[in-house]
CSV table of C-alpha atoms (C1' of nucleotides) in Angstrom, one decimal:
chain,number,residue,atom,x,y,z
A,1,MET,CA,116.6,169.0,48.1
A,2,MET,CA,115.8,167.1,45.3
A,3,ILE,CA,114.9,163.7,46.5
A,4,LYS,CA,116.8,161.4,44.1
A,5,GLY,CA,114.0,160.0,41.2
A,6,GLU,CA,111.5,162.5,41.9
A,7,GLY,CA,113.4,165.2,40.1
A,8,GLN,CA,111.6,166.8,37.6
A,9,ALA,CA,111.8,165.3,33.9
A,10,SER,CA,113.2,169.0,32.4
A,11,LYS,CA,115.8,169.2,34.9
A,12,ALA,CA,117.5,166.0,35.1
A,13,ARG,CA,121.1,165.8,34.6
A,14,GLY,CA,123.0,162.5,33.8
A,15,ARG,CA,121.9,159.9,31.7
A,16,PRO,CA,118.1,159.4,31.8
A,17,ARG,CA,116.7,155.9,32.9
A,18,LEU,CA,115.8,153.6,30.4
A,19,PHE,CA,112.7,152.0,32.8
A,20,ASP,CA,110.0,153.6,34.3
A,21,ARG,CA,110.5,153.0,37.8
A,22,THR,CA,107.1,153.6,38.8
A,23,ALA,CA,106.0,150.4,37.0
A,24,ALA,CA,109.3,148.6,37.6
A,25,LEU,CA,108.2,149.4,41.6
A,26,ASP,CA,104.9,147.9,41.3
A,27,ARG,CA,106.4,144.8,39.6
A,28,ALA,CA,108.2,144.2,42.9
A,29,MET,CA,105.6,145.0,44.9
A,30,ARG,CA,103.6,142.5,43.6
A,31,VAL,CA,106.5,139.8,44.3
A,32,PHE,CA,106.4,141.3,47.5
A,33,TRP,CA,103.1,141.0,48.3
A,34,ASP,CA,102.8,137.1,47.0
A,35,ARG,CA,105.9,135.9,48.5
A,36,GLY,CA,107.0,137.8,51.7
A,37,TYR,CA,110.7,139.7,52.0
A,38,GLU,CA,112.3,136.8,52.5
A,39,GLY,CA,110.5,134.6,50.0
A,40,ALA,CA,111.2,137.1,47.1
A,41,THR,CA,114.9,136.6,45.9
A,42,PHE,CA,117.0,139.4,44.8
A,43,ASP,CA,117.3,137.9,41.4
A,44,GLU,CA,113.7,137.2,41.2
A,45,LEU,CA,113.0,140.9,41.7
A,46,ILE,CA,115.5,142.4,38.7
A,47,ALA,CA,114.1,139.8,36.7
A,48,VAL,CA,110.8,141.1,37.0
A,49,MET,CA,111.8,144.4,37.1
A,50,GLY,CA,114.1,144.3,34.1
A,51,LEU,CA,116.6,145.6,35.9
A,52,SER,CA,120.5,144.5,35.8
A,53,PRO,CA,121.7,144.4,39.3
A,54,SER,CA,123.3,148.2,38.8
A,55,SER,CA,120.5,149.5,37.8
A,56,PHE,CA,118.9,148.2,40.6
A,57,TYR,CA,120.9,149.8,43.4
A,58,ASN,CA,121.3,153.0,41.5
A,59,ALA,CA,117.4,153.2,41.3
A,60,PHE,CA,116.5,151.8,44.9
A,61,GLY,CA,119.3,151.3,47.2
A,62,SER,CA,118.9,148.0,48.6
A,63,LYS,CA,116.0,145.0,49.0
A,64,GLU,CA,115.0,146.4,52.1
A,65,ALA,CA,114.9,150.0,51.0
A,66,LEU,CA,112.7,148.7,48.1
A,67,TYR,CA,110.4,146.6,50.4
A,68,ARG,CA,109.5,150.2,52.1
A,69,GLU,CA,108.8,151.8,48.9
A,70,ALA,CA,107.0,148.8,47.7
A,71,VAL,CA,104.4,148.9,51.0
A,72,GLY,CA,103.7,152.9,49.9
A,73,ALA,CA,102.8,151.3,46.6
A,74,TYR,CA,100.4,148.5,47.7
A,75,LEU,CA,99.2,151.4,50.5
A,76,THR,CA,98.0,153.7,47.6
A,77,GLY,CA,97.4,150.8,45.0
A,78,PRO,CA,95.7,147.8,46.2
A,79,GLY,CA,95.3,148.4,49.5
A,80,GLY,CA,93.6,151.7,48.9
A,81,PHE,CA,90.3,150.2,49.4
A,82,PHE,CA,90.7,150.6,53.1
A,83,PRO,CA,90.4,153.8,53.9
A,84,LYS,CA,88.0,154.4,50.9
A,85,ALA,CA,85.5,152.1,52.4
A,86,LEU,CA,85.7,153.8,55.5
A,87,ALA,CA,85.6,157.5,54.3
A,88,GLY,CA,82.0,157.4,52.8
A,89,GLY,CA,79.4,158.7,54.8
A,90,GLY,CA,76.3,157.6,56.3
A,91,PRO,CA,76.6,155.6,60.0
A,92,ALA,CA,79.9,154.1,61.2
A,93,LYS,CA,78.3,150.7,61.5
A,94,ASP,CA,77.5,151.1,57.4
A,95,ALA,CA,81.3,152.5,57.0
A,96,PHE,CA,82.8,149.1,58.7
A,97,ALA,CA,79.8,146.7,56.7
A,98,ARG,CA,81.6,148.6,53.5
A,99,LEU,CA,84.8,147.6,54.8
A,100,MET,CA,84.3,144.4,55.4
A,101,MET,CA,82.8,143.9,52.2
A,102,ALA,CA,85.7,145.7,50.3
A,103,THR,CA,88.0,143.5,52.4
A,104,ALA,CA,86.5,140.6,51.0
A,105,ALA,CA,86.3,141.3,47.6
A,106,ALA,CA,90.2,142.9,47.7
A,107,TYR,CA,91.5,139.7,49.5
A,108,THR,CA,90.0,137.5,46.7
A,109,GLU,CA,90.9,139.8,43.9
A,110,GLU,CA,92.4,137.7,40.4
A,111,VAL,CA,94.6,140.0,39.4
A,112,GLY,CA,96.3,140.2,42.5
A,113,PRO,CA,98.1,137.7,45.5
A,114,ALA,CA,95.4,136.6,47.8
A,115,GLY,CA,95.4,138.2,51.1
A,116,CYS,CA,96.9,141.0,52.3
A,117,MET,CA,100.8,142.7,51.5
A,118,ILE,CA,100.6,144.0,55.3
A,119,SER,CA,98.6,141.6,57.2
A,120,LEU,CA,101.0,138.7,56.6
A,121,ALA,CA,104.6,140.6,56.7
A,122,GLY,CA,107.4,140.7,59.9
A,123,LEU,CA,105.4,138.6,61.9
A,124,HIS,CA,108.0,135.4,61.8
A,125,ASP,CA,111.3,135.9,61.2
A,126,ALA,CA,114.9,136.2,62.2
A,127,PRO,CA,115.5,138.4,65.9
A,128,ASP,CA,118.1,140.3,63.8
A,129,ARG,CA,114.9,141.4,61.4
A,130,ALA,CA,113.6,144.0,64.4
A,131,ASP,CA,113.6,146.7,62.4
A,132,PHE,CA,111.7,145.0,59.9
A,133,ARG,CA,109.1,143.8,62.5
A,134,ASP,CA,108.6,147.5,64.0
A,135,PHE,CA,108.1,148.9,60.6
A,136,MET,CA,105.2,146.4,59.7
A,137,ARG,CA,103.8,146.5,63.2
A,138,GLU,CA,103.7,150.4,63.0
A,139,VAL,CA,102.0,150.6,59.3
A,140,ARG,CA,99.3,148.2,60.5
A,141,GLY,CA,98.9,150.5,63.7
A,142,ARG,CA,97.9,152.9,60.7
A,143,SER,CA,94.5,150.8,60.0
A,144,ARG,CA,94.0,151.0,63.5
A,145,THR,CA,94.2,154.7,63.7
A,146,LEU,CA,91.9,154.8,60.6
A,147,MET,CA,89.1,152.9,62.1
A,148,ILE,CA,89.6,154.7,65.8
A,149,GLU,CA,89.2,157.8,63.4
A,150,ARG,CA,86.0,156.9,61.7
A,151,LEU,CA,84.4,155.2,65.1
A,152,ASP,CA,85.5,158.6,66.6
A,153,GLU,CA,83.3,160.6,63.7
A,154,GLY,CA,80.1,158.2,64.5
A,155,VAL,CA,79.9,158.8,68.3
A,156,ARG,CA,80.3,162.6,67.1
A,157,ASN,CA,77.2,161.6,64.5
A,158,GLY,CA,75.2,160.1,67.4
A,159,ASP,CA,75.5,156.7,65.5
A,160,LEU,CA,77.5,155.2,68.3
A,161,PRO,CA,76.7,155.9,71.9
A,162,GLU,CA,78.7,158.6,73.6
A,163,GLY,CA,81.0,156.1,76.1
A,164,ALA,CA,81.5,154.0,73.2
A,165,ASP,CA,84.6,152.2,73.8
A,166,VAL,CA,86.0,152.9,70.1
A,167,ALA,CA,89.3,151.4,70.8
A,168,GLN,CA,87.9,148.2,71.5
A,169,ILE,CA,85.2,148.0,68.7
A,170,ALA,CA,88.8,148.7,66.3
A,171,GLU,CA,90.6,145.9,68.1
A,172,PHE,CA,88.2,143.7,67.2
A,173,PHE,CA,87.6,144.6,63.2
A,174,GLU,CA,91.6,144.5,63.2
A,175,THR,CA,91.6,140.9,64.1
A,176,VAL,CA,89.2,140.2,61.6
A,177,PHE,CA,90.9,141.9,59.2
A,178,ARG,CA,94.1,140.3,60.0
A,179,GLY,CA,92.4,137.0,60.2
A,180,LEU,CA,90.6,137.2,57.0
A,181,ALA,CA,94.1,137.8,55.5
A,182,VAL,CA,95.1,134.0,56.7
A,183,ARG,CA,91.9,132.8,55.7
A,184,ALA,CA,92.5,134.4,52.0
A,185,ARG,CA,96.0,133.0,52.0
A,186,ASP,CA,94.4,129.3,52.6
A,187,GLY,CA,92.4,130.2,49.5
A,188,ALA,CA,89.1,130.8,51.4
A,189,ASP,CA,86.6,132.0,48.8
A,190,ARG,CA,85.0,136.0,48.5
A,191,GLU,CA,81.6,134.9,49.5
A,192,THR,CA,82.9,132.8,52.4
A,193,LEU,CA,85.2,135.8,53.4
A,194,GLU,CA,82.3,137.8,52.8
A,195,LYS,CA,79.9,136.0,55.7
A,196,ILE,CA,82.4,136.4,58.0
A,197,GLY,CA,82.3,140.0,57.9
A,198,VAL,CA,78.5,139.6,58.2
A,199,MET,CA,78.8,137.9,61.1
A,200,ALA,CA,82.0,140.4,62.5
A,201,LEU,CA,79.2,142.8,62.1
A,202,ASP,CA,76.9,141.0,64.7
A,203,ALA,CA,79.2,141.7,67.2
A,204,TRP,CA,78.5,145.9,66.7
A,205,PRO,CA,77.7,147.1,69.9
A,206,GLY,CA,74.1,147.9,70.0
A,207,VAL,CA,70.9,145.6,70.5
A,208,ARG,CA,70.7,142.8,67.8
A,209,ALA,CA,67.2,141.9,66.5
B,1,MET,CA,108.7,97.7,61.8
B,2,MET,CA,110.3,100.1,64.6
B,3,ILE,CA,110.1,103.9,63.5
B,4,LYS,CA,113.8,105.5,63.7
B,5,GLY,CA,114.2,106.7,67.2
B,6,GLU,CA,111.0,105.5,68.9
B,7,GLY,CA,112.7,101.7,69.5
B,8,GLN,CA,112.5,100.7,73.1
B,9,ALA,CA,115.6,101.5,75.0
B,10,SER,CA,116.3,97.8,76.1
B,11,LYS,CA,116.4,96.7,72.7
B,12,ALA,CA,118.1,99.2,70.9
B,13,ARG,CA,121.2,98.3,68.7
B,14,GLY,CA,124.1,100.4,68.1
B,15,ARG,CA,125.9,103.5,70.0
B,16,PRO,CA,123.1,105.1,71.8
B,17,ARG,CA,122.7,108.6,71.7
B,18,LEU,CA,123.9,111.0,73.8
B,19,PHE,CA,120.9,113.7,74.0
B,20,ASP,CA,117.4,113.8,74.9
B,21,ARG,CA,115.3,113.5,71.8
B,22,THR,CA,112.2,114.6,73.1
B,23,ALA,CA,113.9,118.0,74.9
B,24,ALA,CA,116.1,118.9,71.8
B,25,LEU,CA,112.9,118.8,70.0
B,26,ASP,CA,110.8,120.9,72.0
B,27,ARG,CA,113.9,123.4,72.0
B,28,ALA,CA,114.2,123.4,68.3
B,29,MET,CA,110.2,123.4,68.2
B,30,ARG,CA,110.3,126.7,70.3
B,31,VAL,CA,112.9,128.5,67.6
B,32,PHE,CA,110.8,127.6,64.7
B,33,TRP,CA,107.2,129.2,67.0
B,34,ASP,CA,109.2,132.4,67.5
B,35,ARG,CA,110.8,132.9,64.0
B,36,GLY,CA,109.0,130.5,61.7
B,37,TYR,CA,110.9,128.1,59.3
B,38,GLU,CA,112.9,130.7,56.7
B,39,GLY,CA,114.1,133.1,59.9
B,40,ALA,CA,115.2,130.1,62.3
B,41,THR,CA,118.6,128.8,60.7
B,42,PHE,CA,120.5,125.7,61.1
B,43,ASP,CA,123.3,126.6,63.0
B,44,GLU,CA,120.9,128.2,65.9
B,45,LEU,CA,118.6,125.0,65.9
B,46,ILE,CA,121.7,122.6,66.0
B,47,ALA,CA,123.5,125.2,68.7
B,48,VAL,CA,120.1,125.3,71.3
B,49,MET,CA,119.3,121.4,70.7
B,50,GLY,CA,122.9,121.1,71.6
B,51,LEU,CA,123.5,119.3,68.3
B,52,SER,CA,126.6,118.4,65.6
B,53,PRO,CA,125.4,118.4,62.2
B,54,SER,CA,126.0,114.5,62.3
B,55,SER,CA,123.8,113.9,65.0
B,56,PHE,CA,121.3,116.2,64.0
B,57,TYR,CA,120.7,114.6,61.0
B,58,ASN,CA,121.1,111.1,61.7
B,59,ALA,CA,118.1,111.5,64.4
B,60,PHE,CA,115.8,114.3,62.8
B,61,GLY,CA,116.7,114.1,58.6
B,62,SER,CA,116.9,117.5,57.7
B,63,LYS,CA,115.4,120.3,58.8
B,64,GLU,CA,111.9,120.1,57.2
B,65,ALA,CA,111.7,116.9,58.9
B,66,LEU,CA,112.3,118.6,62.2
B,67,TYR,CA,109.9,121.2,61.5
B,68,ARG,CA,106.8,119.0,61.0
B,69,GLU,CA,107.9,117.1,63.8
B,70,ALA,CA,108.0,120.4,65.4
B,71,VAL,CA,104.6,121.2,64.6
B,72,GLY,CA,103.5,117.7,66.1
B,73,ALA,CA,105.0,118.5,69.7
B,74,TYR,CA,103.5,122.3,69.4
B,75,LEU,CA,99.9,120.7,69.0
B,76,THR,CA,100.2,118.3,71.6
B,77,GLY,CA,102.0,120.7,73.8
B,78,PRO,CA,101.7,124.6,74.2
B,79,GLY,CA,98.7,124.3,71.6
B,80,GLY,CA,96.9,121.4,73.6
B,81,PHE,CA,94.9,124.2,75.0
B,82,PHE,CA,92.8,124.4,71.6
B,83,PRO,CA,91.1,120.7,72.0
B,84,LYS,CA,91.1,121.2,75.8
B,85,ALA,CA,88.7,124.2,75.9
B,86,LEU,CA,86.3,123.3,73.1
B,87,ALA,CA,86.5,119.4,75.1
B,88,GLY,CA,84.4,120.7,78.3
B,89,GLY,CA,81.3,120.0,78.7
B,90,GLY,CA,78.3,122.5,78.6
B,91,PRO,CA,76.6,124.3,75.6
B,92,ALA,CA,78.6,125.4,72.8
B,93,LYS,CA,78.7,129.0,73.4
B,94,ASP,CA,80.2,128.3,76.5
B,95,ALA,CA,82.9,126.0,75.1
B,96,PHE,CA,84.1,129.0,72.6
B,97,ALA,CA,83.9,131.1,75.3
B,98,ARG,CA,86.2,128.9,76.9
B,99,LEU,CA,87.9,128.7,73.5
B,100,MET,CA,88.5,132.8,73.4
B,101,MET,CA,89.9,133.3,76.8
B,102,ALA,CA,92.3,130.1,76.6
B,103,THR,CA,93.9,131.5,73.1
B,104,ALA,CA,94.1,135.1,74.7
B,105,ALA,CA,96.3,133.2,77.6
B,106,ALA,CA,97.9,131.0,75.8
B,107,TYR,CA,99.0,133.6,72.9
B,108,THR,CA,100.4,135.9,75.5
B,109,GLU,CA,102.1,133.4,78.3
B,110,GLU,CA,105.4,134.5,79.1
B,111,VAL,CA,107.4,130.9,78.9
B,112,GLY,CA,106.5,131.0,74.8
B,113,PRO,CA,107.4,133.1,71.5
B,114,ALA,CA,103.8,135.4,71.4
B,115,GLY,CA,101.0,134.2,69.0
B,116,CYS,CA,100.7,130.2,67.5
B,117,MET,CA,103.5,128.5,65.4
B,118,ILE,CA,100.7,127.0,63.4
B,119,SER,CA,98.6,130.5,62.7
B,120,LEU,CA,101.5,132.6,61.2
B,121,ALA,CA,103.4,129.8,59.2
B,122,GLY,CA,103.5,129.1,55.0
B,123,LEU,CA,101.7,132.0,54.4
B,124,HIS,CA,104.4,134.4,53.2
B,125,ASP,CA,106.8,132.4,51.5
B,126,ALA,CA,108.8,131.3,47.7
B,127,PRO,CA,106.5,129.4,45.4
B,128,ASP,CA,109.1,126.7,45.8
B,129,ARG,CA,107.7,125.9,49.3
B,130,ALA,CA,104.5,124.7,48.3
B,131,ASP,CA,104.3,121.8,50.1
B,132,PHE,CA,105.1,123.4,53.2
B,133,ARG,CA,102.3,125.9,52.5
B,134,ASP,CA,100.0,122.7,51.7
B,135,PHE,CA,101.1,121.4,55.0
B,136,MET,CA,100.6,124.5,57.3
B,137,ARG,CA,97.1,124.7,55.6
B,138,GLU,CA,96.3,121.5,56.4
B,139,VAL,CA,97.0,121.9,59.8
B,140,ARG,CA,95.0,125.1,60.3
B,141,GLY,CA,91.9,122.7,58.8
B,142,ARG,CA,92.4,120.8,61.5
B,143,SER,CA,91.4,123.3,64.1
B,144,ARG,CA,88.7,124.3,62.1
B,145,THR,CA,87.6,120.4,61.9
B,146,LEU,CA,87.3,120.6,65.8
B,147,MET,CA,85.5,123.6,66.1
B,148,ILE,CA,82.5,122.0,63.6
B,149,GLU,CA,82.7,118.6,65.3
B,150,ARG,CA,82.1,120.5,68.6
B,151,LEU,CA,79.2,122.7,67.1
B,152,ASP,CA,77.9,119.6,65.7
B,153,GLU,CA,77.9,118.2,69.2
B,154,GLY,CA,76.0,121.9,70.3
B,155,VAL,CA,73.2,121.3,68.0
B,156,ARG,CA,72.6,117.3,68.5
B,157,ASN,CA,72.5,119.0,72.7
B,158,GLY,CA,69.9,121.3,71.3
B,159,ASP,CA,72.3,124.4,72.5
B,160,LEU,CA,72.0,125.4,68.9
B,161,PRO,CA,69.0,125.5,66.8
B,162,GLU,CA,68.8,122.5,64.2
B,163,GLY,CA,69.9,124.1,60.9
B,164,ALA,CA,72.6,126.4,63.1
B,165,ASP,CA,75.3,127.0,59.8
B,166,VAL,CA,77.8,125.4,61.7
B,167,ALA,CA,80.4,125.4,59.3
B,168,GLN,CA,80.1,129.2,59.1
B,169,ILE,CA,80.5,129.9,62.7
B,170,ALA,CA,83.8,127.8,62.3
B,171,GLU,CA,84.8,129.8,60.0
B,172,PHE,CA,84.5,132.9,61.5
B,173,PHE,CA,85.7,132.0,64.9
B,174,GLU,CA,88.9,130.5,62.7
B,175,THR,CA,88.9,134.0,61.3
B,176,VAL,CA,89.3,135.6,64.9
B,177,PHE,CA,91.5,132.9,66.5
B,178,ARG,CA,94.3,133.8,63.2
B,179,GLY,CA,93.8,137.4,63.7
B,180,LEU,CA,94.4,137.0,67.6
B,181,ALA,CA,97.7,135.3,66.8
B,182,VAL,CA,98.8,138.7,64.5
B,183,ARG,CA,97.9,140.9,67.2
B,184,ALA,CA,99.4,138.7,69.8
B,185,ARG,CA,102.6,139.1,67.8
B,186,ASP,CA,102.3,143.1,67.3
B,187,GLY,CA,102.4,143.1,71.0
B,188,ALA,CA,98.2,142.9,72.5
B,189,ASP,CA,98.2,142.1,76.0
B,190,ARG,CA,96.3,139.0,77.5
B,191,GLU,CA,93.4,141.5,78.8
B,192,THR,CA,93.1,143.1,75.1
B,193,LEU,CA,93.1,139.5,73.5
B,194,GLU,CA,90.5,138.7,75.7
B,195,LYS,CA,87.8,141.3,75.1
B,196,ILE,CA,87.9,140.9,71.4
B,197,GLY,CA,87.3,137.1,72.3
B,198,VAL,CA,84.7,138.6,74.3
B,199,MET,CA,83.2,141.0,71.5
B,200,ALA,CA,83.3,137.8,69.1
B,201,LEU,CA,81.3,136.0,71.0
B,202,ASP,CA,78.7,138.8,70.5
B,203,ALA,CA,77.9,137.7,66.8
B,204,TRP,CA,76.8,134.1,68.5
B,205,PRO,CA,73.8,133.2,66.8
B,206,GLY,CA,70.7,134.3,68.8
B,207,VAL,CA,69.1,137.0,70.3
B,208,ARG,CA,71.2,139.4,72.3
B,209,ALA,CA,70.1,141.2,75.5
C,1,DA,C1',134.6,171.7,24.0
C,2,DT,C1',135.3,169.8,28.9
C,3,DA,C1',133.7,168.4,33.4
C,4,DT,C1',130.3,167.0,35.8
C,5,DT,C1',126.3,163.6,36.7
C,6,DT,C1',123.8,159.9,36.4
C,7,DA,C1',122.3,155.3,34.3
C,8,DT,C1',123.7,150.8,32.1
C,9,DG,C1',126.0,146.5,31.5
C,10,DG,C1',128.4,142.6,33.2
C,11,DA,C1',131.4,140.0,35.4
C,12,DG,C1',132.7,138.9,40.2
C,13,DT,C1',132.7,137.9,45.1
C,14,DA,C1',131.8,137.7,50.9
C,15,DG,C1',129.4,135.5,53.8
C,16,DC,C1',125.7,132.2,55.1
C,17,DT,C1',122.4,128.3,54.7
C,18,DA,C1',121.6,124.0,54.9
C,19,DC,C1',123.9,119.7,54.1
C,20,DT,C1',127.7,116.0,53.4
C,21,DC,C1',131.4,112.9,53.9
C,22,DC,C1',134.6,110.1,57.0
C,23,DA,C1',136.9,108.6,60.9
C,24,DT,C1',136.1,107.0,65.1
C,25,DA,C1',133.1,105.4,69.1
C,26,DA,C1',130.2,102.6,71.2
C,27,DA,C1',125.9,99.9,71.4
C,28,DT,C1',124.2,94.7,70.1
C,29,DA,C1',123.9,89.7,67.8
C,30,DT,C1',126.2,85.8,66.6
D,1,DA,C1',136.6,87.8,69.4
D,2,DT,C1',134.2,89.8,65.6
D,3,DA,C1',130.1,91.2,62.9
D,4,DT,C1',127.1,94.6,62.4
D,5,DT,C1',124.3,98.8,63.3
D,6,DT,C1',123.7,103.2,65.4
D,7,DA,C1',125.6,107.7,67.4
D,8,DT,C1',129.4,111.1,67.3
D,9,DG,C1',133.0,114.9,65.9
D,10,DG,C1',134.7,117.8,63.0
D,11,DA,C1',136.0,119.3,58.7
D,12,DG,C1',134.6,120.6,54.5
D,13,DT,C1',131.3,122.3,50.5
D,14,DA,C1',127.5,123.4,46.7
D,15,DG,C1',124.7,126.8,45.8
D,16,DC,C1',122.5,130.5,46.8
D,17,DT,C1',121.4,135.9,48.3
D,18,DA,C1',122.4,140.0,48.3
D,19,DC,C1',125.5,143.2,46.8
D,20,DT,C1',130.3,145.1,44.9
D,21,DC,C1',133.2,147.4,41.1
D,22,DC,C1',134.3,149.1,37.0
D,23,DA,C1',134.3,150.4,32.4
D,24,DT,C1',131.2,152.8,29.6
D,25,DA,C1',127.0,155.2,28.0
D,26,DA,C1',124.1,159.9,28.0
D,27,DA,C1',122.6,163.5,29.7
D,28,DT,C1',123.5,168.7,31.7
D,29,DA,C1',126.3,172.8,33.1
D,30,DT,C1',129.8,175.8,32.2
DNA sequence: ATATTTATGGAGTAGCTACTCCATAAATAT
DNA sequence: ATATTTATGGAGTAGCTACTCCATAAATAT
């Protein structure tokens, strides 16, 4: 079954759309990233996307569906630094050092809003938005999973002791990561975030010089 | 000049109010703490406060004014653990250890919403709410100031070296503190937060065993 | 050619959100 | 007693928010 909006151009039936769906989604994602779900109004979203209400609903279904797609666009776009920083070789601690530096850079990148679209969403809203909160919690959990996997790799490679509490280390770095998103929102600059990251690495298990 | 609502009972003119203003504010504060500013609707607020719109506006002025008062009620109530944990005697590191444990307890206290009313507010909203964001940023800055003051005391007492970068240490612990609020919101329990706090203390400047 | 499918334009709207208005109540000041 | 002040009850509302509806356009399928 073809998924709407993903059909191949050569087989598309009906009137072809007059806008670039991917570009429109990217623009919407940046508004959500900046203002959150509730803070992004429908009128502002369709304005930056250059769409009429009809075209919007035809292509995206609802504001909530758009948000979920925008999360995907964030993860594969601006949020891509996270898996990328962890994925490189070397000892696990080096990977986490890269992650801290990449986070400091990404959270203060001038081309996008400060901080992280994922870290700050679905934390503080009405009880009838439980599905949304659950979704964001699940997405946040993915980064913890990535960290745990990288730490397990470190244990296998011998750069972490056999009995290392990888879940605990991941919990700690996720906490720092979420905290950095808050600090970036409040205006902390890249250098400040980098120093915080360096200090967090001092908590790495093992003897410090 | 008498501030409205704070006049002494013996001199109050006009019809006396039929409700307990402090208790109503406390109830509203807990709704804001749970749902944030936007997530708390006017109808829900006046319902938990037990007020009609007229009585509400007469006593509190506006939703935003209520929120600002609620922040004050949070800081002197549930948020009071922060200055209290820091204020105790002993080395600065002990004070920060108490702060981490008290934070883990406060953020998972069952009588109130998980996490922190201050850490999560004004981070993700519409651009026309800049005043609100600035207010929350300022309130968050106060906890950093408290930490810096306690660290300076530690330098004076000799439990931190003379040239210790107290601003940097405060930045780091504020980041952990904000991150813990996010983790608590996502359901992390007290023990998990305590372990994160213990690990954060491992980043304390100095030689680790 | 005609039916079918999908996209667009643009006017319109139910429901909610924070708030207002006004008559009335209940206190103090003189 | 009367004026003044403050609180309350309860109906009402401007403006916004996400969304709908319907006529029309532009493609493919047969």
